[in-house]
């Protein structure tokens, strides 16, 4: 375990004293125990609760996101936001990165991702609805994230944005991938820069494949067609990501 | 320790919903049985005129499903279906009705694989599902045997040794009777519950009116589910498992005795109280006059017992209660006492730990653990870190 991670575990335990069991494995460090919180959100009730959780922290955290499990079997089987493997679906990967970068430590991860998730669950259990929005499942949720962040109207524009990020990163003087005809700097500059900073090669690759898969399925059904320029770009990028 | 009765009732409600069939599973079951129905409909049956119909009966129809426990482990759901062939009783035989249905099921590649050996009354298809929670689909061959257009009585087949006999039944009539007992409570809660179910299972039901009535549960249905679960656990390791009160008796008596109480706790406590008031019958003693007048549970002059089928008074659900020195009757009333002690007299428990232990024994550890916090919030004493959530991420699911 790195010195940095060790310090983060100490910081986490100084706030959440129940998260005190630490086990080191080859590929990850596991921190587990009771997470007790009293959480509120603007205009919503305060919820005081405790859960048994397990954080599986990869060695390159915060570059790679931790996985989180609830271990006492308290999450209702009807709650849809759990992965098939039983880990909690905190958010689509890029949104997890967005939230995490606001406080890129283990404590940040627990306070900004895990507690809001569990608060959302408790609220749902009580009222039958989610206090914050829910993302669509699977690839669709990833696609939606781009469409919402950029206020895009169609899937191909989302694919253009993610392709741009994958190929160029951030380039202010290029034409904006949203198709407005304006330069990035005076169009979606800020949003694009933010995404560029949030992404890791891994999340970028994952999102590209997810959005491409969705578009390709629609292409096969005859619902959309790829413009010529995009085809060439996609061919280049597919070669890169398949490496 | 003080326990808030409203919270306890909410705990009972949630525990019952936990042992119930979840909406997704319900929809799977409906899809499965409708497919079986279509297959049976397309068959040809000698002498038939008109359309074969298939419909659920029993707990699946009545909304009192309880996930069975076998050997301490949660097992497959039992779903009972009636397969009504358009045949006249005087132009067919019980054997041919039973075998035609079995033959038709065997003509289907998949059903042939799922089919169990012939049962006394049913053909059973055993579905194992990917998530490990399977179904037993019991198909009950039958013909209409009513005395008029509105009469829903049917004749079912019964195999004893190598011979087949007719026997009488009326599951549709029973369903209508039960709905009547349940109607006021249903009307009171249906909309709110459907709204809730739709929100929780929006992938299955796109709007409130798509949520079937069969998923709404009144305090009566919840009380029956809890009684059945308690029965299953109590008689699971019992040396006299054959004395376990049968579901149709529990359901019938509970529906008769339900006084439209607005929550599960008061429904259960009303039903159990009135059942216990019948206990003196075991020693042929007198019971409260008002109960004696209704005559739900009766001793006949010869000492045998009678609990009538509400839609067919000729059928006696308690026809074996006198055997072995009234073993079934005694088991019934000692079970009713246990219901009172295990589920209703809980206010005397001294610590949360003991309460949890007792409830786990009565209803199952898994479901009690899951909902115990509703009853006793676990964290009241300790100081929790305060967190104000802003800009929260949206929960997602990878598929
Ligand atoms: Zn733009």
mmCIF file of N, CA, C and O and ligand atoms in Angstrom, chain A residues 150 152 175-184 186-189, ligand 1:
data_model
loop_
_atom_site.group_PDB
_atom_site.id
_atom_site.type_symbol
_atom_site.label_atom_id
_atom_site.label_comp_id
_atom_site.label_asym_id
_atom_site.label_seq_id
_atom_site.Cartn_x
_atom_site.Cartn_y
_atom_site.Cartn_z
ATOM 1 N N UNK A 150 -23.880 18.151 -22.630
ATOM 2 C CA UNK A 150 -23.668 19.034 -23.778
ATOM 3 C C UNK A 150 -24.963 19.550 -24.385
ATOM 4 O O UNK A 150 -24.940 20.225 -25.404
ATOM 5 N N UNK A 152 -27.156 17.866 -26.107
ATOM 6 C CA UNK A 152 -27.185 17.380 -27.486
ATOM 7 C C UNK A 152 -28.539 16.769 -27.792
ATOM 8 O O UNK A 152 -29.249 16.340 -26.888
ATOM 9 N N UNK A 175 -13.054 22.864 -34.759
ATOM 10 C CA UNK A 175 -14.509 23.003 -34.839
ATOM 11 C C UNK A 175 -15.140 22.177 -33.727
ATOM 12 O O UNK A 175 -14.698 21.062 -33.453
ATOM 13 N N UNK A 176 -16.185 22.711 -33.118
ATOM 14 C CA UNK A 176 -16.801 22.011 -31.990
ATOM 15 C C UNK A 176 -17.471 20.719 -32.472
ATOM 16 O O UNK A 176 -18.190 20.722 -33.478
ATOM 17 N N UNK A 177 -17.247 19.607 -31.780
ATOM 18 C CA UNK A 177 -17.812 18.322 -32.226
ATOM 19 C C UNK A 177 -19.339 18.287 -32.151
ATOM 20 O O UNK A 177 -19.955 17.381 -32.694
ATOM 21 N N UNK A 178 -19.959 19.291 -31.524
ATOM 22 C CA UNK A 178 -21.424 19.264 -31.434
ATOM 23 C C UNK A 178 -22.065 19.560 -32.784
ATOM 24 O O UNK A 178 -23.262 19.345 -32.958
ATOM 25 N N UNK A 179 -21.245 20.058 -33.730
ATOM 26 C CA UNK A 179 -21.785 20.298 -35.059
ATOM 27 C C UNK A 179 -22.323 21.702 -35.253
ATOM 28 O O UNK A 179 -22.958 22.000 -36.261
ATOM 29 N N UNK A 180 -22.051 22.617 -34.329
ATOM 30 C CA UNK A 180 -22.576 23.976 -34.434
ATOM 31 C C UNK A 180 -21.879 24.789 -35.522
ATOM 32 O O UNK A 180 -22.382 25.821 -35.948
ATOM 33 N N UNK A 181 -20.656 24.332 -35.928
ATOM 34 C CA UNK A 181 -19.876 25.119 -36.869
ATOM 35 C C UNK A 181 -19.006 26.158 -36.170
ATOM 36 O O UNK A 181 -18.203 26.835 -36.811
ATOM 37 N N UNK A 182 -19.181 26.301 -34.871
ATOM 38 C CA UNK A 182 -18.356 27.251 -34.115
ATOM 39 C C UNK A 182 -17.085 26.552 -33.640
ATOM 40 O O UNK A 182 -17.021 25.323 -33.610
ATOM 41 N N UNK A 183 -16.106 27.410 -33.219
ATOM 42 C CA UNK A 183 -14.916 26.795 -32.664
ATOM 43 C C UNK A 183 -15.180 26.366 -31.222
ATOM 44 O O UNK A 183 -16.001 26.955 -30.522
ATOM 45 N N UNK A 184 -14.452 25.325 -30.804
ATOM 46 C CA UNK A 184 -14.653 24.747 -29.480
ATOM 47 C C UNK A 184 -14.636 25.832 -28.399
ATOM 48 O O UNK A 184 -15.504 25.882 -27.524
ATOM 49 N N UNK A 186 -15.401 28.923 -28.215
ATOM 50 C CA UNK A 186 -16.576 29.759 -27.983
ATOM 51 C C UNK A 186 -17.870 28.950 -27.990
ATOM 52 O O UNK A 186 -18.961 29.502 -27.903
ATOM 53 N N UNK A 187 -17.737 27.598 -28.105
ATOM 54 C CA UNK A 187 -18.953 26.773 -28.078
ATOM 55 C C UNK A 187 -18.943 25.928 -26.804
ATOM 56 O O UNK A 187 -19.184 26.425 -25.719
ATOM 57 N N UNK A 188 -18.635 24.623 -26.915
ATOM 58 C CA UNK A 188 -18.665 23.746 -25.742
ATOM 59 C C UNK A 188 -17.316 23.647 -25.042
ATOM 60 O O UNK A 188 -17.002 22.617 -24.441
ATOM 61 N N UNK A 189 -16.520 24.707 -25.109
ATOM 62 C CA UNK A 189 -15.165 24.670 -24.577
ATOM 63 C C UNK A 189 -15.086 24.196 -23.135
ATOM 64 O O UNK A 189 -14.364 23.259 -22.810
HETATM 65 ZN ZN1 LIG C 1 -20.397 22.917 -29.476
#
